[in-house]
PDB file of C-alpha atoms in Angstrom:
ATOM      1  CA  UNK S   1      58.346 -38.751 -14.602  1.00  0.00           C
ATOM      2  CA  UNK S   2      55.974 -40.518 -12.354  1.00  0.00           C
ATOM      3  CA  UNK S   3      55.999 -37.384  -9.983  1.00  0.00           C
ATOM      4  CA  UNK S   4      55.772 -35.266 -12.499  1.00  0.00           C
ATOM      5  CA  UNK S   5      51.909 -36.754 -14.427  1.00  0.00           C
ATOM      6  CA  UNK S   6      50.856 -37.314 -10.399  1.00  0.00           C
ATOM      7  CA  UNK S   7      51.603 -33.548 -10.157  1.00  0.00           C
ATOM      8  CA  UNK S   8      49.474 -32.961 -13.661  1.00  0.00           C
ATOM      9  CA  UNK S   9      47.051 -34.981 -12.134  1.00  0.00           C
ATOM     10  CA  UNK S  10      46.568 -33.557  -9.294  1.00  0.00           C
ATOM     11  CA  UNK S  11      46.553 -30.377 -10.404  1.00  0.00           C
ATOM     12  CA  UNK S  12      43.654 -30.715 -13.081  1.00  0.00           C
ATOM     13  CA  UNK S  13      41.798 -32.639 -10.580  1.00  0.00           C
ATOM     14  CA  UNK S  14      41.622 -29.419  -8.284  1.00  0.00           C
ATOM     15  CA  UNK S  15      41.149 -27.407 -11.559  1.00  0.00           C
ATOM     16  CA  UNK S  16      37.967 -29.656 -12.112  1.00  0.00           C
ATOM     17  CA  UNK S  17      36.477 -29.537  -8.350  1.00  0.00           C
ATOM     18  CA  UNK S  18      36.718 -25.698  -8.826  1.00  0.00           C
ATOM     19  CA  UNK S  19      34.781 -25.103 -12.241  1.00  0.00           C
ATOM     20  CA  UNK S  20      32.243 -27.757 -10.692  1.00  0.00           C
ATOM     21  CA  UNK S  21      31.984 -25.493  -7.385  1.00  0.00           C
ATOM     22  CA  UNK S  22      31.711 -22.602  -9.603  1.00  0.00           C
ATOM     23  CA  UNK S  23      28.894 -24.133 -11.494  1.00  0.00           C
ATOM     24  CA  UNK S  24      26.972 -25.809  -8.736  1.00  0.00           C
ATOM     25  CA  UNK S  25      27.033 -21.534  -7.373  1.00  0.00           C
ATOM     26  CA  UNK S  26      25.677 -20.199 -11.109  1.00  0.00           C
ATOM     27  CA  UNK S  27      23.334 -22.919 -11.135  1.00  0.00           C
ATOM     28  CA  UNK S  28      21.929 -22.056  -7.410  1.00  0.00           C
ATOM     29  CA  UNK S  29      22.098 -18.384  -8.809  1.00  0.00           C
ATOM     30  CA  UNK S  30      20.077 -18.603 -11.178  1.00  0.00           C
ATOM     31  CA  UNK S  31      17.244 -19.874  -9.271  1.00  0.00           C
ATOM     32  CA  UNK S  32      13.963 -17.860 -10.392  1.00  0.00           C
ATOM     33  CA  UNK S  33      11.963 -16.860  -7.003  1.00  0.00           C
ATOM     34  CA  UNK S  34       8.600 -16.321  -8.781  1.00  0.00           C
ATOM     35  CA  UNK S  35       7.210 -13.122  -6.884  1.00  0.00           C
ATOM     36  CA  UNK S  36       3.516 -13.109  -5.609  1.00  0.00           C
ATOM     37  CA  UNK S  37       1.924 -10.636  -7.078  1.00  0.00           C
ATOM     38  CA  UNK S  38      -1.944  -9.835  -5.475  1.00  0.00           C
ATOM     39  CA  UNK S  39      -4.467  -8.890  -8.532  1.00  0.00           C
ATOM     40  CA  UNK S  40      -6.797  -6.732  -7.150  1.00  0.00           C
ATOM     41  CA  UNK S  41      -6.568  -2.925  -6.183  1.00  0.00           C
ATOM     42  CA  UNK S  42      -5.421  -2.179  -2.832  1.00  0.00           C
ATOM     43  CA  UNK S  43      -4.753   0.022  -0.880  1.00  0.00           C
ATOM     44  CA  UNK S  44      -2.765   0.274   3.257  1.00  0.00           C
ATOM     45  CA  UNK S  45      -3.400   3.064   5.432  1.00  0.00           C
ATOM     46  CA  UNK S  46      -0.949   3.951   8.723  1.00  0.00           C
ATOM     47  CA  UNK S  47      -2.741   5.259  11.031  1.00  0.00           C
ATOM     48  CA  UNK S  48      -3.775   5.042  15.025  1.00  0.00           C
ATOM     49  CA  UNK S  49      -6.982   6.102  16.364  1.00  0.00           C
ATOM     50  CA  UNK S  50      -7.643   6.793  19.994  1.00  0.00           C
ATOM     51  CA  UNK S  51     -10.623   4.089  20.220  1.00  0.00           C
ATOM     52  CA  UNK S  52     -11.484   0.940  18.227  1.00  0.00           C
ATOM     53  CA  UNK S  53     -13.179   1.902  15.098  1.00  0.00           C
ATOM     54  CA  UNK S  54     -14.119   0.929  11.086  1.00  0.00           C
ATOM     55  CA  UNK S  55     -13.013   2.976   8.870  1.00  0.00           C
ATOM     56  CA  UNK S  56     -13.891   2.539   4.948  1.00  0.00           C
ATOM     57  CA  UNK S  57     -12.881   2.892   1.200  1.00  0.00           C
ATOM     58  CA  UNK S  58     -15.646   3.827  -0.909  1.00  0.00           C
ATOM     59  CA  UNK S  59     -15.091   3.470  -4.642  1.00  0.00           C
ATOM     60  CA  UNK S  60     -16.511   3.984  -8.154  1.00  0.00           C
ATOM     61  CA  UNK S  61     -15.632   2.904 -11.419  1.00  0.00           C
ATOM     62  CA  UNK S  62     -18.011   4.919 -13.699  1.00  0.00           C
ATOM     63  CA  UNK S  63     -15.279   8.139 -13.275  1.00  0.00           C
ATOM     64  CA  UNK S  64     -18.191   9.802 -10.798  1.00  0.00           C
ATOM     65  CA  UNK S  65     -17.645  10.433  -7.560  1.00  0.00           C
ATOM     66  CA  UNK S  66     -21.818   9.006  -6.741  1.00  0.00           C
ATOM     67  CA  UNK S  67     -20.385   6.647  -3.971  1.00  0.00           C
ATOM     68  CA  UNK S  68     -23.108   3.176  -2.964  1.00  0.00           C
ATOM     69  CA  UNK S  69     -22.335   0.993   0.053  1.00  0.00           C
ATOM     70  CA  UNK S  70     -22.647  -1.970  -2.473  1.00  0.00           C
ATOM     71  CA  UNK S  71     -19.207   0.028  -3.389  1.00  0.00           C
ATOM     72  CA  UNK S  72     -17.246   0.057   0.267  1.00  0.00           C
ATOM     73  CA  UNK S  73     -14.448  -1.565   1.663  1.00  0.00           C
ATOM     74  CA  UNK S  74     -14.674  -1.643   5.284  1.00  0.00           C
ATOM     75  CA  UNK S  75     -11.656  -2.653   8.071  1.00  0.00           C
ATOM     76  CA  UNK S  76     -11.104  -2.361  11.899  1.00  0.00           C
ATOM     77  CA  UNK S  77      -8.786  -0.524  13.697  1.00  0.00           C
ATOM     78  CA  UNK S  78      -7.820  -1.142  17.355  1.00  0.00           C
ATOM     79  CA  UNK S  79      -7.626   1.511  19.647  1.00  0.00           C
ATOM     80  CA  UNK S  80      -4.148   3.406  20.516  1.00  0.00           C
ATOM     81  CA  UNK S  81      -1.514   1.523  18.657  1.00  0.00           C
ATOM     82  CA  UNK S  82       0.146   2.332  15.319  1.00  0.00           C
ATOM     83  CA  UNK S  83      -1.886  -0.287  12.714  1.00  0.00           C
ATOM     84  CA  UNK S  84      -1.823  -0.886   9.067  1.00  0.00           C
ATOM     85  CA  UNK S  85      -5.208  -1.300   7.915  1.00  0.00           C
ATOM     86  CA  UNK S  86      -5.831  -3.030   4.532  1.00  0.00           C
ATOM     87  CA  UNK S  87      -8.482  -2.723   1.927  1.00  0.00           C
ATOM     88  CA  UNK S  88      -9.104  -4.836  -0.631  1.00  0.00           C
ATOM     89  CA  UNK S  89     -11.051  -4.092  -3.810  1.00  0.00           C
ATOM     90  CA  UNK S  90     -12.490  -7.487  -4.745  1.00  0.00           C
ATOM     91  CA  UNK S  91     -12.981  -9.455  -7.373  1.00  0.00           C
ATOM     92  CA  UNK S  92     -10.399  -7.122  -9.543  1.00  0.00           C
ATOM     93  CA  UNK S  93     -11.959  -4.590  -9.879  1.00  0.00           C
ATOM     94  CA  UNK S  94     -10.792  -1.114 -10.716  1.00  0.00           C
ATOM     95  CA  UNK S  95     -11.658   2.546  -9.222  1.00  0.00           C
ATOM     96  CA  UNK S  96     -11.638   5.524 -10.965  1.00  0.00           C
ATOM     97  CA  UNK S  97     -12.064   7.150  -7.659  1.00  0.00           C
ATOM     98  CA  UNK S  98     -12.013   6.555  -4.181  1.00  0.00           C
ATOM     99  CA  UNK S  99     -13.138   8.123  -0.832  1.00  0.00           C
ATOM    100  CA  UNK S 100     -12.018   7.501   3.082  1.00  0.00           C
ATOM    101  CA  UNK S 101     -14.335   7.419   5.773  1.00  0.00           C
ATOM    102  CA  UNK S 102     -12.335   7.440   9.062  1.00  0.00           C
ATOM    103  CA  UNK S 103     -14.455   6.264  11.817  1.00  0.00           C
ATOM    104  CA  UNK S 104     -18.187   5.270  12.786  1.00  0.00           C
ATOM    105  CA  UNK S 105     -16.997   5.182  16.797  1.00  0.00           C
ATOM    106  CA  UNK S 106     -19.136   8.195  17.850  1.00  0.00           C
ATOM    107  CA  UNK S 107     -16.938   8.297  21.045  1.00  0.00           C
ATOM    108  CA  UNK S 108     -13.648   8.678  19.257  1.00  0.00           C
ATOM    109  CA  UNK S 109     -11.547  11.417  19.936  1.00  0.00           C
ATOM    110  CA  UNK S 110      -9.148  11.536  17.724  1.00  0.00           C
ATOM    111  CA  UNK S 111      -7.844  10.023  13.900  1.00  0.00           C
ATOM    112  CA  UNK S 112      -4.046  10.179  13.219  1.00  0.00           C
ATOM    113  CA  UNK S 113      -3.448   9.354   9.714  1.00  0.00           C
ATOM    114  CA  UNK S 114       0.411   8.875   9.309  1.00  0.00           C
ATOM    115  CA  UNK S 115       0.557   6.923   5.697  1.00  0.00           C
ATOM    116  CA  UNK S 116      -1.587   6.207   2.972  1.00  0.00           C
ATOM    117  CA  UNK S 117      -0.525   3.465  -0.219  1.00  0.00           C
ATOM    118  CA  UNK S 118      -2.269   2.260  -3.098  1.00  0.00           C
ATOM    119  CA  UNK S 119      -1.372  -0.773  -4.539  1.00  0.00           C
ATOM    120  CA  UNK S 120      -1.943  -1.802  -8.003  1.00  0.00           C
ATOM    121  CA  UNK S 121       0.038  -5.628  -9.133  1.00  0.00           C
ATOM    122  CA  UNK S 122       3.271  -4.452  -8.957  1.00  0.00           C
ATOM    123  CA  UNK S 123       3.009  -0.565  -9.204  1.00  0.00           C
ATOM    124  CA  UNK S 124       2.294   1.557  -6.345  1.00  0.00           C
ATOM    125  CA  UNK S 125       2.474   5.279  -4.721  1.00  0.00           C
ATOM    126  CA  UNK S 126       2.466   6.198  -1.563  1.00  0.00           C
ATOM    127  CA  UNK S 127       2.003   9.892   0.373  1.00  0.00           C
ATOM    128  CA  UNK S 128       1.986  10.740   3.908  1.00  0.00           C
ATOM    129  CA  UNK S 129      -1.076  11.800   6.179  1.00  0.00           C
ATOM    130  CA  UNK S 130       0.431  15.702   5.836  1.00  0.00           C
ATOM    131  CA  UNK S 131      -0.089  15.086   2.025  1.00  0.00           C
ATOM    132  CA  UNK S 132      -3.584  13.983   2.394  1.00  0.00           C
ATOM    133  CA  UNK S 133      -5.548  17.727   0.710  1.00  0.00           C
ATOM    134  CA  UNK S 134      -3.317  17.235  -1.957  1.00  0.00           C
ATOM    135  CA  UNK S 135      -5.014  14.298  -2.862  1.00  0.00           C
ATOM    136  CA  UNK S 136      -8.160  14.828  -1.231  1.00  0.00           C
ATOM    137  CA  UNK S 137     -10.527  17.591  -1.111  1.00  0.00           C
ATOM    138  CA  UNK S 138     -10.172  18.863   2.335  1.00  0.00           C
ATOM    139  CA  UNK S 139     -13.858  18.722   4.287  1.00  0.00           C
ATOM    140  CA  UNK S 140     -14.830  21.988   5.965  1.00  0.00           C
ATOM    141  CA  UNK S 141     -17.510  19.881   8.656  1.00  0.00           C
ATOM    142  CA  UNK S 142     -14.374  18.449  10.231  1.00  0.00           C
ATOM    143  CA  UNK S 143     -11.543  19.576  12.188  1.00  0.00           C
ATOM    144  CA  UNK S 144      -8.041  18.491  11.178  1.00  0.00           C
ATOM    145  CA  UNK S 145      -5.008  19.381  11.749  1.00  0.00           C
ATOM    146  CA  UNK S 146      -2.128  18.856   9.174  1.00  0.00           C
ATOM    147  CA  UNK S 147       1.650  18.643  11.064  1.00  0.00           C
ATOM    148  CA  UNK S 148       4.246  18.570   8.200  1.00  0.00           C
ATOM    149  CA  UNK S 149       7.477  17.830  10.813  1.00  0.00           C
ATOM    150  CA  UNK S 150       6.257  14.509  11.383  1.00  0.00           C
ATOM    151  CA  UNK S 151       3.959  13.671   8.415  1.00  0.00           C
ATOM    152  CA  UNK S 152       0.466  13.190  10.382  1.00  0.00           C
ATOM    153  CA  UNK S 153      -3.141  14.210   9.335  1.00  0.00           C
ATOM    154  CA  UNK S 154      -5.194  14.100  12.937  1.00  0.00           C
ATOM    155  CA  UNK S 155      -8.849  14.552  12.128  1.00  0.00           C
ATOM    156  CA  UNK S 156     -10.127  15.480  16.202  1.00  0.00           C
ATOM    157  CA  UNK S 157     -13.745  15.202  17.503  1.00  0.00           C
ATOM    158  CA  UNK S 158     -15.271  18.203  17.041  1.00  0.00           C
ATOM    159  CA  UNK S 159     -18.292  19.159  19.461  1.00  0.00           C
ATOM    160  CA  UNK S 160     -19.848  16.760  21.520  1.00  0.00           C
ATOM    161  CA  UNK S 161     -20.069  13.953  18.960  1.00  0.00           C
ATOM    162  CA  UNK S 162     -17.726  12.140  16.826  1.00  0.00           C
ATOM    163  CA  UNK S 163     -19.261  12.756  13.103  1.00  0.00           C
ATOM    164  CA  UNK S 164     -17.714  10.298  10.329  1.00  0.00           C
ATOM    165  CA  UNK S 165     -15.099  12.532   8.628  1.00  0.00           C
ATOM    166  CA  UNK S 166     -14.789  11.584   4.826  1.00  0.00           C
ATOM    167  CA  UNK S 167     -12.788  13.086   2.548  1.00  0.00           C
ATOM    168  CA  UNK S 168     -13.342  12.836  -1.413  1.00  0.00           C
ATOM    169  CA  UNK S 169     -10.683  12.682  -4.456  1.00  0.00           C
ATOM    170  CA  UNK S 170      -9.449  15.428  -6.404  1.00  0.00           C
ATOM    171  CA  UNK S 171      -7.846  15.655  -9.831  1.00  0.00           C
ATOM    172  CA  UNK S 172      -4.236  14.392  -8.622  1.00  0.00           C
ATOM    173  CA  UNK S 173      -5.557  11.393  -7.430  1.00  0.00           C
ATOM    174  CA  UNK S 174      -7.850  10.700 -10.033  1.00  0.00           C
ATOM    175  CA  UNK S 175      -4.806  11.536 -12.552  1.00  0.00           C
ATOM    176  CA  UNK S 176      -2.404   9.392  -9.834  1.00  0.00           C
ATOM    177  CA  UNK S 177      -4.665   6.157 -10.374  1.00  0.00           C
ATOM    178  CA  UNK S 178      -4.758   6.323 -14.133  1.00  0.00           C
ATOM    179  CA  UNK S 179      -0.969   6.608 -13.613  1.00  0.00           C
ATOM    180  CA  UNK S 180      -0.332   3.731 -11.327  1.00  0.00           C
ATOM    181  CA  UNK S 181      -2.998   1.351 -13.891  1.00  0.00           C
ATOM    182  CA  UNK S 182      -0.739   2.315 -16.922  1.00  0.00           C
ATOM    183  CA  UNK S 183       2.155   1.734 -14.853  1.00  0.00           C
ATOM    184  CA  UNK S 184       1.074  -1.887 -14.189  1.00  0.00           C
ATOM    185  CA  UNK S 185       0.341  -2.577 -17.578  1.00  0.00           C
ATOM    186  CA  UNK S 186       4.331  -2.505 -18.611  1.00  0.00           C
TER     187      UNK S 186
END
């Protein structure tokens, strides 16, 4: 009989240990990892450029395209290497359209644009260099070439100077902002 409640015993005590294992795990489960979510607009852009440059993000908010420097975003980008240049629209502020500017260097050769995303709290899109004149009206004064095998836009000096190539929005991204702002908002 002795044997026998020892036995019982035993057995409910390993019963016990595993429920509490099993709870200890739910409990370390359901730890909530509170995400970091960045409030203003921004935007990343993949790209490599053949010599160190600044390259901007002009934007309005008025649903114009009448684009001030008090309105620019401007980054560096170092010469040769793949980078990921980020602009930030400050103090939360939202465009209603946006234009690139790739390049004040007047000795750069060339502009490979590989990537482009815009980032809005937790929505975002994203389209590849090849993709860029669907987004962008496409800028007669500069020479680009579009490769859709590997997804570039390379914007190439053209003459004997390197002239600022900027490109401004069409409807789709226009209509692709107001999507990614009502996005956010659910």
């Amino acid at each position: 009989m002795k044997i026998r409640l020892l036995i019982f015993l035993f057995v409910i005590s390993l019963l016990s240990c595993k429920k509490d294992k099993e709870n200890k795990i739910e409990q370390q489960e359901a730890v909530v990892i509170e995400e970091v979510v960045n409030p203003n607009f921004n935007l990343e852009i993949t790209a490599i450029a053949s010599k160190k440059d600044d390259f901007a993000v002009y934007f309005t908010e008025d649903n114009t395209i009448n684009f001030v420097a008090e309105n620019a975003v401007w980054a560096g980008i170092e010469p040769v290497k793949e980078s990921i240049i980020h602009f930030e629209i400050p103090d939360e502020r939202i465009p209603s359209h946006i234009r690139f500017d790739f390049g004040l260097n007047k000795e750069q050769d060339s502009v490979v644009v590989k990537n482009i995303k815009v980032n809005y709290l937790k929505s975002s899109f994203e389209f590849k260099g090849s993709e860029m004149f669907q987004y962008f009206n496409q800028n007669e004064q500069f020479k680009t070439a579009v490769n859709t095998s590997n997804g570039t836009l390379t914007i190439y000096k053209d003459g004997s100077e390197y002239k600022t190539p900027f490109f401004y929005p069409n409807d789709n991204l226009v209509n692709k902002i107001k999507e990614l702002l009502i996005a956010s908002q659910q």
